[in-house]
Amino acid sequence: MEHLIAYGPGDIATVFGRAFELAMQIERERFLGAGLYERTQAREGYANGYKAKRIDTSAGTVSVQVPKTAGHDGEPFYPQSLERTRRSVRAVVLSVAEMYIKGVSTRQAEAVMREFGIESLSSSQVSRATKLLDEELEAWRNRPLGEIRYLILDARYEKMRHGGVVRDAAVLSVIGVGPDERRRVLGVSVALSEAEVHWRRFLESLVVRGLRGVEFIVSDDHAGLRAARRAVLGGATWQRCQFHLSQNAIHHAPNAMIRKRIGSELRIVWNAETLPKAETALAELVASYRDTAPKLAAWLEENVPEGLVVFTLPEHYRRRLRTSNPMERAVQQELKRRTAKVRVFPGEDALLRLVSAILVEIDEQWASDTKAYIKWECQDA
């Protein structure tokens, strides 16, 4: 739609009007070819002016002048350029769907469509337009997978109507790194929560699609995700996201002074050169809080080692895989930006449709990236 918006309002309306006039001229020529305009004894019917008609399409309402015929038997003339029953303008519908996916609000889309002669555009019409994308998005969500060595799992929440009430719906998503050294968005699912049953169904669907060779998984420590991961991908090594660990430590800090400094103290552990040095730094940190904050010390001693698993990977991989930030920044923030204008989704189908379309764009961008995300030849530990 960018090239259309570059025109002025009068220009766009003129272009749309001329396109319809051309279509009517083609119908007139069809009239002539059928003998309807020729004055012959065999001709039974004749042209009888035009009839103004408002056509409700799935993109909105359009006013047109439809040619009329009279004085003949049988089916009356009707332009082939207009479907007699459904009457949809597919090009405009796809443009509306594209604007919706790009994050354009219904009001803004309506203003653009009005320049085409479309007089109204409701949110329900926008929703019907975007359903044209369903088949393509469904194929993308179920496309075959293959060998994926590293996975990053995460979820975010959106408002959605369910059973007549507004609820928080979990958008489960996963990205992975395979032999081609590029990140890929592997799949997405919408569920009512992050309970084990939902995460497990999602992970099992990845396996059914051919996911194999998973060696390393990065995620937070949500109970449902943890149980599902162990059940479906129990053979893979798990790295607990260091960023989420730091946030959890702040919540366990007993006072404001400790909350201010615990993050920087943990960064010393995260940034250690080797696993033994990281373990030594952690032991010193735990010892420093043993007397002043014993509960925090016990929590650090029990949980922080789950964030040190990344040290078993080659050094060049660690910054990429020590947190779920690659998912948070590239995927979750983009989803948040695009879904902000919707606020409350009318149902699961609408939510899944929009997030799938956004993730398709991200996946295509990553697939075409010329720079590798992880170079497999960098194996020096």
mmCIF file of C-alpha atoms in Angstrom:
data_model
loop_
_atom_site.group_PDB
_atom_site.id
_atom_site.type_symbol
_atom_site.label_atom_id
_atom_site.label_comp_id
_atom_site.label_asym_id
_atom_site.label_seq_id
_atom_site.Cartn_x
_atom_site.Cartn_y
_atom_site.Cartn_z
ATOM 1 C CA MET A 1 0.000 0.000 0.000
ATOM 2 C CA GLU A 2 2.981 2.335 0.285
ATOM 3 C CA HIS A 3 2.855 3.409 -3.381
ATOM 4 C CA LEU A 4 -0.873 4.137 -3.070
ATOM 5 C CA ILE A 5 -0.473 6.329 -0.017
ATOM 6 C CA ALA A 6 2.009 8.448 -1.961
ATOM 7 C CA TYR A 7 -0.861 9.760 -4.140
ATOM 8 C CA GLY A 8 -3.119 12.590 -3.046
ATOM 9 C CA PRO A 9 -6.761 11.870 -2.079
ATOM 10 C CA GLY A 10 -8.130 13.154 -5.396
ATOM 11 C CA ASP A 11 -5.608 11.170 -7.406
ATOM 12 C CA ILE A 12 -6.455 7.871 -5.684
ATOM 13 C CA ALA A 13 -10.202 8.381 -6.088
ATOM 14 C CA THR A 14 -9.681 9.222 -9.777
ATOM 15 C CA VAL A 15 -7.578 6.116 -10.365
ATOM 16 C CA PHE A 16 -10.196 3.918 -8.732
ATOM 17 C CA GLY A 17 -12.996 5.564 -10.760
ATOM 18 C CA ARG A 18 -11.110 5.166 -14.019
ATOM 19 C CA ALA A 19 -10.482 1.483 -13.264
ATOM 20 C CA PHE A 20 -14.219 0.901 -12.887
ATOM 21 C CA GLU A 21 -15.009 2.897 -16.041
ATOM 22 C CA LEU A 22 -12.582 0.677 -17.943
ATOM 23 C CA ALA A 23 -14.319 -2.429 -16.604
ATOM 24 C CA MET A 24 -17.670 -1.066 -17.750
ATOM 25 C CA GLN A 25 -16.218 -0.334 -21.203
ATOM 26 C CA ILE A 26 -15.159 -3.957 -21.470
ATOM 27 C CA GLU A 27 -18.708 -4.997 -20.601
ATOM 28 C CA ARG A 28 -20.062 -2.636 -23.282
ATOM 29 C CA GLU A 29 -17.797 -4.265 -25.845
ATOM 30 C CA ARG A 30 -19.130 -7.645 -24.714
ATOM 31 C CA PHE A 31 -22.619 -6.253 -25.314
ATOM 32 C CA LEU A 32 -21.655 -5.325 -28.871
ATOM 33 C CA GLY A 33 -20.111 -8.707 -29.498
ATOM 34 C CA ALA A 34 -23.368 -10.377 -28.396
ATOM 35 C CA GLY A 35 -25.450 -8.158 -30.698
ATOM 36 C CA LEU A 36 -27.274 -6.365 -27.878
ATOM 37 C CA TYR A 37 -26.398 -2.930 -29.222
ATOM 38 C CA GLU A 38 -26.948 -3.749 -32.889
ATOM 39 C CA ARG A 39 -30.297 -2.704 -34.459
ATOM 40 C CA THR A 40 -31.353 -6.023 -36.041
ATOM 41 C CA GLN A 41 -34.626 -7.939 -36.362
ATOM 42 C CA ALA A 42 -33.213 -10.809 -34.310
ATOM 43 C CA ARG A 43 -32.393 -8.617 -31.350
ATOM 44 C CA GLU A 44 -34.964 -8.864 -28.560
ATOM 45 C CA GLY A 45 -33.398 -6.708 -25.858
ATOM 46 C CA TYR A 46 -31.852 -3.304 -25.621
ATOM 47 C CA ALA A 47 -29.728 -1.237 -23.236
ATOM 48 C CA ASN A 48 -31.800 0.552 -20.669
ATOM 49 C CA GLY A 49 -29.476 2.976 -18.879
ATOM 50 C CA TYR A 50 -27.695 2.427 -15.565
ATOM 51 C CA LYS A 51 -28.673 1.614 -12.014
ATOM 52 C CA ALA A 52 -26.853 2.977 -8.994
ATOM 53 C CA LYS A 53 -25.880 0.199 -6.629
ATOM 54 C CA ARG A 54 -24.111 -0.005 -3.294
ATOM 55 C CA ILE A 55 -22.077 -3.186 -3.107
ATOM 56 C CA ASP A 56 -21.150 -4.550 0.327
ATOM 57 C CA THR A 57 -17.851 -6.307 -0.144
ATOM 58 C CA SER A 58 -15.686 -7.951 2.474
ATOM 59 C CA ALA A 59 -13.479 -4.860 2.201
ATOM 60 C CA GLY A 60 -16.278 -2.336 2.694
ATOM 61 C CA THR A 61 -19.097 -0.597 0.753
ATOM 62 C CA VAL A 62 -18.583 0.613 -2.824
ATOM 63 C CA SER A 63 -21.016 2.724 -4.959
ATOM 64 C CA VAL A 64 -21.106 1.802 -8.690
ATOM 65 C CA GLN A 65 -23.261 2.344 -11.804
ATOM 66 C CA VAL A 66 -24.392 -1.023 -13.191
ATOM 67 C CA PRO A 67 -25.657 -1.221 -16.850
ATOM 68 C CA LYS A 68 -29.293 -2.375 -17.301
ATOM 69 C CA THR A 69 -31.099 -4.218 -20.141
ATOM 70 C CA ALA A 70 -34.783 -4.582 -21.025
ATOM 71 C CA GLY A 71 -37.110 -6.070 -23.636
ATOM 72 C CA HIS A 72 -35.718 -9.595 -23.713
ATOM 73 C CA ASP A 73 -36.396 -13.030 -22.234
ATOM 74 C CA GLY A 74 -34.130 -15.003 -19.989
ATOM 75 C CA GLU A 75 -31.427 -13.940 -17.548
ATOM 76 C CA PRO A 76 -30.862 -10.164 -17.462
ATOM 77 C CA PHE A 77 -27.417 -8.806 -18.175
ATOM 78 C CA TYR A 78 -25.000 -8.434 -15.256
ATOM 79 C CA PRO A 79 -21.326 -7.376 -15.518
ATOM 80 C CA GLN A 80 -18.833 -10.207 -15.253
ATOM 81 C CA SER A 81 -16.502 -7.858 -13.397
ATOM 82 C CA LEU A 82 -18.867 -8.067 -10.408
ATOM 83 C CA GLU A 83 -19.679 -11.399 -8.797
ATOM 84 C CA ARG A 84 -23.449 -11.632 -8.621
ATOM 85 C CA THR A 85 -23.535 -13.224 -5.182
ATOM 86 C CA ARG A 86 -20.412 -12.656 -3.135
ATOM 87 C CA ARG A 87 -19.031 -9.591 -4.954
ATOM 88 C CA SER A 88 -15.616 -9.302 -3.291
ATOM 89 C CA VAL A 89 -12.775 -7.116 -4.479
ATOM 90 C CA ARG A 90 -9.876 -9.448 -3.792
ATOM 91 C CA ALA A 91 -7.052 -6.972 -4.408
ATOM 92 C CA VAL A 92 -8.524 -4.472 -1.963
ATOM 93 C CA VAL A 93 -9.253 -7.200 0.571
ATOM 94 C CA LEU A 94 -5.649 -8.384 0.482
ATOM 95 C CA SER A 95 -4.487 -4.792 0.916
ATOM 96 C CA VAL A 96 -6.674 -4.441 4.000
ATOM 97 C CA ALA A 97 -5.285 -7.697 5.384
ATOM 98 C CA GLU A 98 -1.728 -6.537 4.749
ATOM 99 C CA MET A 99 -2.341 -3.234 6.533
ATOM 100 C CA TYR A 100 -3.801 -5.074 9.513
ATOM 101 C CA ILE A 101 -0.780 -7.379 9.754
ATOM 102 C CA LYS A 102 1.538 -4.358 9.523
ATOM 103 C CA GLY A 103 -0.070 -2.886 12.624
ATOM 104 C CA VAL A 104 -2.288 -0.261 10.951
ATOM 105 C CA SER A 105 -5.347 0.521 13.066
ATOM 106 C CA THR A 106 -8.882 0.018 11.715
ATOM 107 C CA ARG A 107 -9.441 3.785 11.691
ATOM 108 C CA GLN A 108 -6.288 4.424 9.666
ATOM 109 C CA ALA A 109 -7.117 1.613 7.230
ATOM 110 C CA GLU A 110 -10.614 3.026 6.818
ATOM 111 C CA ALA A 111 -9.188 6.439 5.893
ATOM 112 C CA VAL A 112 -7.006 4.902 3.173
ATOM 113 C CA MET A 113 -9.815 2.716 1.804
ATOM 114 C CA ARG A 114 -12.167 5.717 1.619
ATOM 115 C CA GLU A 115 -9.857 7.155 -1.025
ATOM 116 C CA PHE A 116 -10.677 4.098 -3.144
ATOM 117 C CA GLY A 117 -14.384 4.870 -2.967
ATOM 118 C CA ILE A 118 -15.003 2.384 -0.153
ATOM 119 C CA GLU A 119 -17.341 4.200 2.183
ATOM 120 C CA SER A 120 -17.129 2.086 5.311
ATOM 121 C CA LEU A 121 -14.765 -0.409 6.882
ATOM 122 C CA SER A 122 -15.670 -2.146 10.126
ATOM 123 C CA SER A 123 -13.446 -4.190 12.389
ATOM 124 C CA SER A 124 -15.459 -7.300 11.469
ATOM 125 C CA GLN A 125 -14.775 -6.661 7.765
ATOM 126 C CA VAL A 126 -11.065 -6.329 8.517
ATOM 127 C CA SER A 127 -11.235 -9.625 10.383
ATOM 128 C CA ARG A 128 -12.927 -11.341 7.422
ATOM 129 C CA ALA A 129 -10.293 -9.922 5.102
ATOM 130 C CA THR A 130 -7.440 -11.317 7.163
ATOM 131 C CA LYS A 131 -8.984 -14.798 7.046
ATOM 132 C CA LEU A 132 -7.736 -14.965 3.465
ATOM 133 C CA LEU A 133 -4.308 -15.542 5.001
ATOM 134 C CA ASP A 134 -5.383 -18.523 7.119
ATOM 135 C CA GLU A 135 -4.480 -21.258 4.649
ATOM 136 C CA GLU A 136 -0.996 -19.878 4.078
ATOM 137 C CA LEU A 137 -0.359 -19.365 7.798
ATOM 138 C CA GLU A 138 -1.637 -22.840 8.645
ATOM 139 C CA ALA A 139 0.786 -24.330 6.122
ATOM 140 C CA TRP A 140 3.656 -22.380 7.693
ATOM 141 C CA ARG A 141 2.793 -23.514 11.223
ATOM 142 C CA ASN A 142 2.730 -27.163 10.074
ATOM 143 C CA ARG A 143 5.704 -27.124 7.718
ATOM 144 C CA PRO A 144 8.206 -29.985 8.182
ATOM 145 C CA LEU A 145 11.161 -29.389 10.479
ATOM 146 C CA GLY A 146 14.453 -31.239 10.659
ATOM 147 C CA GLU A 147 17.638 -31.165 12.688
ATOM 148 C CA ILE A 148 17.663 -28.292 15.173
ATOM 149 C CA ARG A 149 20.502 -28.262 17.684
ATOM 150 C CA TYR A 150 19.589 -25.343 19.939
ATOM 151 C CA LEU A 151 16.145 -24.165 21.063
ATOM 152 C CA ILE A 152 14.977 -21.011 22.850
ATOM 153 C CA LEU A 153 11.475 -21.177 24.344
ATOM 154 C CA ASP A 154 9.382 -18.328 25.689
ATOM 155 C CA ALA A 155 5.814 -17.064 26.090
ATOM 156 C CA ARG A 156 3.981 -13.767 26.325
ATOM 157 C CA TYR A 157 0.389 -12.920 27.221
ATOM 158 C CA GLU A 158 -2.345 -11.147 25.243
ATOM 159 C CA LYS A 159 -5.931 -10.223 26.096
ATOM 160 C CA MET A 160 -8.469 -12.487 24.378
ATOM 161 C CA ARG A 161 -12.217 -13.088 24.638
ATOM 162 C CA HIS A 162 -13.032 -16.634 25.671
ATOM 163 C CA GLY A 163 -16.378 -17.928 26.841
ATOM 164 C CA GLY A 164 -17.850 -14.434 26.966
ATOM 165 C CA VAL A 165 -15.123 -12.968 29.195
ATOM 166 C CA VAL A 166 -11.739 -11.365 28.589
ATOM 167 C CA ARG A 167 -8.847 -13.603 29.613
ATOM 168 C CA ASP A 168 -5.071 -13.582 29.414
ATOM 169 C CA ALA A 169 -3.986 -15.981 26.666
ATOM 170 C CA ALA A 170 -0.461 -17.378 26.448
ATOM 171 C CA VAL A 171 1.336 -17.124 23.102
ATOM 172 C CA LEU A 172 3.889 -19.955 23.131
ATOM 173 C CA SER A 173 6.721 -19.656 20.624
ATOM 174 C CA VAL A 174 10.081 -21.231 19.884
ATOM 175 C CA ILE A 175 13.114 -20.349 17.814
ATOM 176 C CA GLY A 176 15.970 -22.655 16.911
ATOM 177 C CA VAL A 177 19.369 -22.840 15.283
ATOM 178 C CA GLY A 178 20.004 -25.642 12.806
ATOM 179 C CA PRO A 179 22.807 -26.792 10.493
ATOM 180 C CA ASP A 180 22.386 -23.714 8.280
ATOM 181 C CA GLU A 181 23.675 -21.553 11.196
ATOM 182 C CA ARG A 182 20.617 -19.252 11.020
ATOM 183 C CA ARG A 183 17.901 -18.583 13.550
ATOM 184 C CA ARG A 184 14.467 -19.822 12.555
ATOM 185 C CA VAL A 185 11.039 -19.362 14.080
ATOM 186 C CA LEU A 186 9.894 -22.952 14.414
ATOM 187 C CA GLY A 187 6.326 -22.556 15.599
ATOM 188 C CA VAL A 188 3.696 -20.765 17.640
ATOM 189 C CA SER A 189 0.645 -21.783 19.631
ATOM 190 C CA VAL A 190 -2.076 -19.985 21.585
ATOM 191 C CA ALA A 191 -3.261 -21.455 24.889
ATOM 192 C CA LEU A 192 -5.146 -20.309 27.962
ATOM 193 C CA SER A 193 -2.067 -20.635 30.164
ATOM 194 C CA GLU A 194 1.490 -21.956 30.385
ATOM 195 C CA ALA A 195 0.339 -25.116 32.118
ATOM 196 C CA GLU A 196 2.222 -28.324 31.367
ATOM 197 C CA VAL A 197 -0.575 -29.669 29.167
ATOM 198 C CA HIS A 198 -0.291 -26.705 26.776
ATOM 199 C CA TRP A 199 3.503 -26.621 26.611
ATOM 200 C CA ARG A 200 3.611 -30.378 26.222
ATOM 201 C CA ARG A 201 1.123 -30.372 23.337
ATOM 202 C CA PHE A 202 3.137 -27.621 21.643
ATOM 203 C CA LEU A 203 6.487 -29.412 22.009
ATOM 204 C CA GLU A 204 4.977 -32.712 20.866
ATOM 205 C CA SER A 205 3.659 -30.997 17.733
ATOM 206 C CA LEU A 206 7.229 -29.924 16.922
ATOM 207 C CA VAL A 207 8.416 -33.512 17.238
ATOM 208 C CA VAL A 208 5.581 -34.728 15.001
ATOM 209 C CA ARG A 209 6.717 -32.218 12.377
ATOM 210 C CA GLY A 210 10.166 -33.817 12.358
ATOM 211 C CA LEU A 211 12.130 -31.907 15.021
ATOM 212 C CA ARG A 212 15.239 -33.896 15.923
ATOM 213 C CA GLY A 213 18.791 -33.525 17.198
ATOM 214 C CA VAL A 214 18.029 -31.037 19.991
ATOM 215 C CA GLU A 215 21.098 -30.731 22.209
ATOM 216 C CA PHE A 216 20.544 -27.529 24.196
ATOM 217 C CA ILE A 217 17.453 -25.635 25.394
ATOM 218 C CA VAL A 218 17.261 -22.135 26.858
ATOM 219 C CA SER A 219 14.190 -20.956 28.777
ATOM 220 C CA ASP A 220 12.992 -19.584 32.090
ATOM 221 C CA ASP A 221 11.967 -21.875 34.956
ATOM 222 C CA HIS A 222 8.191 -21.823 34.545
ATOM 223 C CA ALA A 223 6.809 -24.968 36.184
ATOM 224 C CA GLY A 224 4.634 -25.992 33.227
ATOM 225 C CA LEU A 225 7.434 -25.503 30.729
ATOM 226 C CA ARG A 226 9.915 -27.354 32.926
ATOM 227 C CA ALA A 227 7.668 -30.412 33.215
ATOM 228 C CA ALA A 228 6.826 -30.463 29.504
ATOM 229 C CA ARG A 229 10.467 -30.046 28.500
ATOM 230 C CA ARG A 230 11.518 -32.983 30.646
ATOM 231 C CA ALA A 231 8.749 -35.169 29.252
ATOM 232 C CA VAL A 232 9.219 -34.402 25.535
ATOM 233 C CA LEU A 233 12.877 -33.312 25.210
ATOM 234 C CA GLY A 234 14.391 -34.863 28.304
ATOM 235 C CA GLY A 235 17.651 -35.773 26.565
ATOM 236 C CA ALA A 236 18.613 -32.143 25.867
ATOM 237 C CA THR A 237 20.746 -30.036 28.196
ATOM 238 C CA TRP A 238 18.829 -27.175 29.806
ATOM 239 C CA GLN A 239 20.152 -23.658 30.434
ATOM 240 C CA ARG A 240 18.092 -21.461 32.746
ATOM 241 C CA CYS A 241 17.918 -17.925 31.411
ATOM 242 C CA GLN A 242 20.459 -15.780 33.302
ATOM 243 C CA PHE A 243 18.382 -12.623 32.875
ATOM 244 C CA HIS A 244 15.332 -14.204 34.510
ATOM 245 C CA LEU A 245 17.567 -15.600 37.248
ATOM 246 C CA SER A 246 18.842 -12.099 38.020
ATOM 247 C CA GLN A 247 15.270 -10.798 38.169
ATOM 248 C CA ASN A 248 14.313 -13.623 40.517
ATOM 249 C CA ALA A 249 17.295 -12.825 42.772
ATOM 250 C CA ILE A 250 16.151 -9.222 43.086
ATOM 251 C CA HIS A 251 12.738 -10.428 44.281
ATOM 252 C CA HIS A 252 14.408 -12.641 46.906
ATOM 253 C CA ALA A 253 16.586 -9.811 48.228
ATOM 254 C CA PRO A 254 15.472 -8.806 51.758
ATOM 255 C CA ASN A 255 16.075 -5.042 51.461
ATOM 256 C CA ALA A 256 16.520 -2.228 48.951
ATOM 257 C CA MET A 257 20.300 -2.035 49.395
ATOM 258 C CA ILE A 258 20.800 -5.665 48.382
ATOM 259 C CA ARG A 259 18.288 -5.345 45.526
ATOM 260 C CA LYS A 260 20.372 -2.537 44.026
ATOM 261 C CA ARG A 261 23.620 -4.491 43.975
ATOM 262 C CA ILE A 262 22.641 -8.144 43.507
ATOM 263 C CA GLY A 263 22.357 -7.774 39.736
ATOM 264 C CA SER A 264 25.909 -6.466 39.315
ATOM 265 C CA GLU A 265 27.205 -9.133 41.693
ATOM 266 C CA LEU A 266 25.625 -11.866 39.601
ATOM 267 C CA ARG A 267 27.123 -10.384 36.419
ATOM 268 C CA ILE A 268 30.552 -11.195 37.856
ATOM 269 C CA VAL A 269 29.440 -14.830 37.955
ATOM 270 C CA TRP A 270 27.898 -14.763 34.467
ATOM 271 C CA ASN A 271 30.959 -13.093 32.895
ATOM 272 C CA ALA A 272 33.548 -15.485 34.324
ATOM 273 C CA GLU A 273 35.957 -16.941 31.768
ATOM 274 C CA THR A 274 35.485 -20.589 32.719
ATOM 275 C CA LEU A 275 33.080 -22.763 34.672
ATOM 276 C CA PRO A 276 35.471 -23.246 37.649
ATOM 277 C CA LYS A 277 35.914 -19.470 37.938
ATOM 278 C CA ALA A 278 32.155 -18.967 37.771
ATOM 279 C CA GLU A 279 31.608 -21.553 40.497
ATOM 280 C CA THR A 280 34.234 -19.875 42.661
ATOM 281 C CA ALA A 281 32.606 -16.466 42.188
ATOM 282 C CA LEU A 282 29.225 -17.961 43.083
ATOM 283 C CA ALA A 283 30.626 -19.585 46.246
ATOM 284 C CA GLU A 284 32.061 -16.235 47.332
ATOM 285 C CA LEU A 285 28.739 -14.493 46.674
ATOM 286 C CA VAL A 286 26.806 -17.079 48.687
ATOM 287 C CA ALA A 287 29.282 -16.813 51.562
ATOM 288 C CA SER A 288 28.923 -13.008 51.634
ATOM 289 C CA TYR A 289 25.169 -13.315 52.327
ATOM 290 C CA ARG A 290 25.278 -16.364 54.607
ATOM 291 C CA ASP A 291 24.977 -14.272 57.784
ATOM 292 C CA THR A 292 23.155 -11.102 56.621
ATOM 293 C CA ALA A 293 20.621 -12.699 54.253
ATOM 294 C CA PRO A 294 20.559 -16.474 54.822
ATOM 295 C CA LYS A 295 17.397 -17.104 52.747
ATOM 296 C CA LEU A 296 18.874 -15.279 49.764
ATOM 297 C CA ALA A 297 22.146 -17.185 50.182
ATOM 298 C CA ALA A 298 20.292 -20.511 50.180
ATOM 299 C CA TRP A 299 18.301 -19.504 47.096
ATOM 300 C CA LEU A 300 21.445 -18.457 45.202
ATOM 301 C CA GLU A 301 23.215 -21.691 46.095
ATOM 302 C CA GLU A 302 20.291 -23.801 44.867
ATOM 303 C CA ASN A 303 19.233 -21.934 41.717
ATOM 304 C CA VAL A 304 22.180 -20.062 40.184
ATOM 305 C CA PRO A 305 24.026 -23.262 39.107
ATOM 306 C CA GLU A 306 21.175 -23.815 36.610
ATOM 307 C CA GLY A 307 22.378 -20.654 34.867
ATOM 308 C CA LEU A 308 25.958 -21.920 34.530
ATOM 309 C CA VAL A 309 25.203 -24.810 32.166
ATOM 310 C CA VAL A 310 26.096 -22.572 29.208
ATOM 311 C CA PHE A 311 29.761 -22.890 30.213
ATOM 312 C CA THR A 312 29.672 -26.430 28.784
ATOM 313 C CA LEU A 313 29.315 -24.894 25.306
ATOM 314 C CA PRO A 314 32.130 -23.452 23.174
ATOM 315 C CA GLU A 315 32.999 -19.919 24.232
ATOM 316 C CA HIS A 316 31.779 -18.357 20.965
ATOM 317 C CA TYR A 317 28.256 -19.697 21.567
ATOM 318 C CA ARG A 318 27.760 -18.544 25.142
ATOM 319 C CA ARG A 319 26.566 -14.973 24.647
ATOM 320 C CA ARG A 320 23.974 -16.176 22.168
ATOM 321 C CA LEU A 321 22.611 -18.905 24.434
ATOM 322 C CA ARG A 322 22.973 -17.819 28.040
ATOM 323 C CA THR A 323 19.597 -16.016 28.093
ATOM 324 C CA SER A 324 16.306 -16.049 26.207
ATOM 325 C CA ASN A 325 16.924 -12.403 25.211
ATOM 326 C CA PRO A 326 17.297 -13.310 21.502
ATOM 327 C CA MET A 327 13.652 -14.379 21.693
ATOM 328 C CA GLU A 328 12.601 -11.441 23.871
ATOM 329 C CA ARG A 329 14.125 -8.696 21.731
ATOM 330 C CA ALA A 330 13.533 -10.019 18.225
ATOM 331 C CA VAL A 331 10.183 -11.763 18.704
ATOM 332 C CA GLN A 332 8.337 -10.742 21.850
ATOM 333 C CA GLN A 333 8.947 -7.003 21.509
ATOM 334 C CA GLU A 334 7.800 -7.093 17.882
ATOM 335 C CA LEU A 335 4.659 -8.999 18.865
ATOM 336 C CA LYS A 336 3.991 -6.423 21.567
ATOM 337 C CA ARG A 337 4.415 -3.546 19.112
ATOM 338 C CA ARG A 338 2.056 -5.061 16.543
ATOM 339 C CA THR A 339 -0.648 -6.276 18.950
ATOM 340 C CA ALA A 340 -0.808 -3.078 21.029
ATOM 341 C CA LYS A 341 -3.456 -1.487 18.789
ATOM 342 C CA VAL A 342 -5.759 -4.497 18.998
ATOM 343 C CA ARG A 343 -5.808 -4.578 22.812
ATOM 344 C CA VAL A 344 -8.443 -7.331 23.116
ATOM 345 C CA PHE A 345 -8.625 -10.079 20.485
ATOM 346 C CA PRO A 346 -12.130 -11.363 19.659
ATOM 347 C CA GLY A 347 -11.016 -14.987 19.871
ATOM 348 C CA GLU A 348 -8.213 -17.507 19.604
ATOM 349 C CA ASP A 349 -8.328 -17.626 15.795
ATOM 350 C CA ALA A 350 -7.796 -13.855 15.481
ATOM 351 C CA LEU A 351 -4.880 -13.897 17.932
ATOM 352 C CA LEU A 352 -3.210 -16.901 16.315
ATOM 353 C CA ARG A 353 -3.664 -15.380 12.845
ATOM 354 C CA LEU A 354 -1.928 -12.117 13.704
ATOM 355 C CA VAL A 355 0.992 -13.551 15.689
ATOM 356 C CA SER A 356 1.570 -16.193 13.006
ATOM 357 C CA ALA A 357 1.747 -13.550 10.269
ATOM 358 C CA ILE A 358 4.231 -11.504 12.308
ATOM 359 C CA LEU A 359 6.416 -14.532 12.988
ATOM 360 C CA VAL A 360 6.381 -15.481 9.292
ATOM 361 C CA GLU A 361 7.890 -12.078 8.510
ATOM 362 C CA ILE A 362 10.574 -12.514 11.176
ATOM 363 C CA ASP A 363 11.365 -16.038 9.997
ATOM 364 C CA GLU A 364 11.723 -14.941 6.365
ATOM 365 C CA GLN A 365 14.015 -12.091 7.399
ATOM 366 C CA TRP A 366 16.251 -14.453 9.370
ATOM 367 C CA ALA A 367 16.282 -17.029 6.567
ATOM 368 C CA SER A 368 17.572 -14.433 4.107
ATOM 369 C CA ASP A 369 20.214 -13.068 6.481
ATOM 370 C CA THR A 370 23.697 -13.429 4.997
ATOM 371 C CA LYS A 371 25.362 -13.459 8.426
ATOM 372 C CA ALA A 372 25.426 -16.684 10.446
ATOM 373 C CA TYR A 373 23.920 -16.554 13.924
ATOM 374 C CA ILE A 374 26.202 -19.332 15.212
ATOM 375 C CA LYS A 375 29.203 -20.651 13.272
ATOM 376 C CA TRP A 376 29.547 -24.349 13.904
ATOM 377 C CA GLU A 377 33.256 -24.374 13.087
ATOM 378 C CA CYS A 378 33.963 -22.252 16.207
ATOM 379 C CA GLN A 379 34.291 -25.226 18.533
ATOM 380 C CA ASP A 380 37.154 -24.056 20.732
ATOM 381 C CA ALA A 381 35.977 -24.179 24.366
#
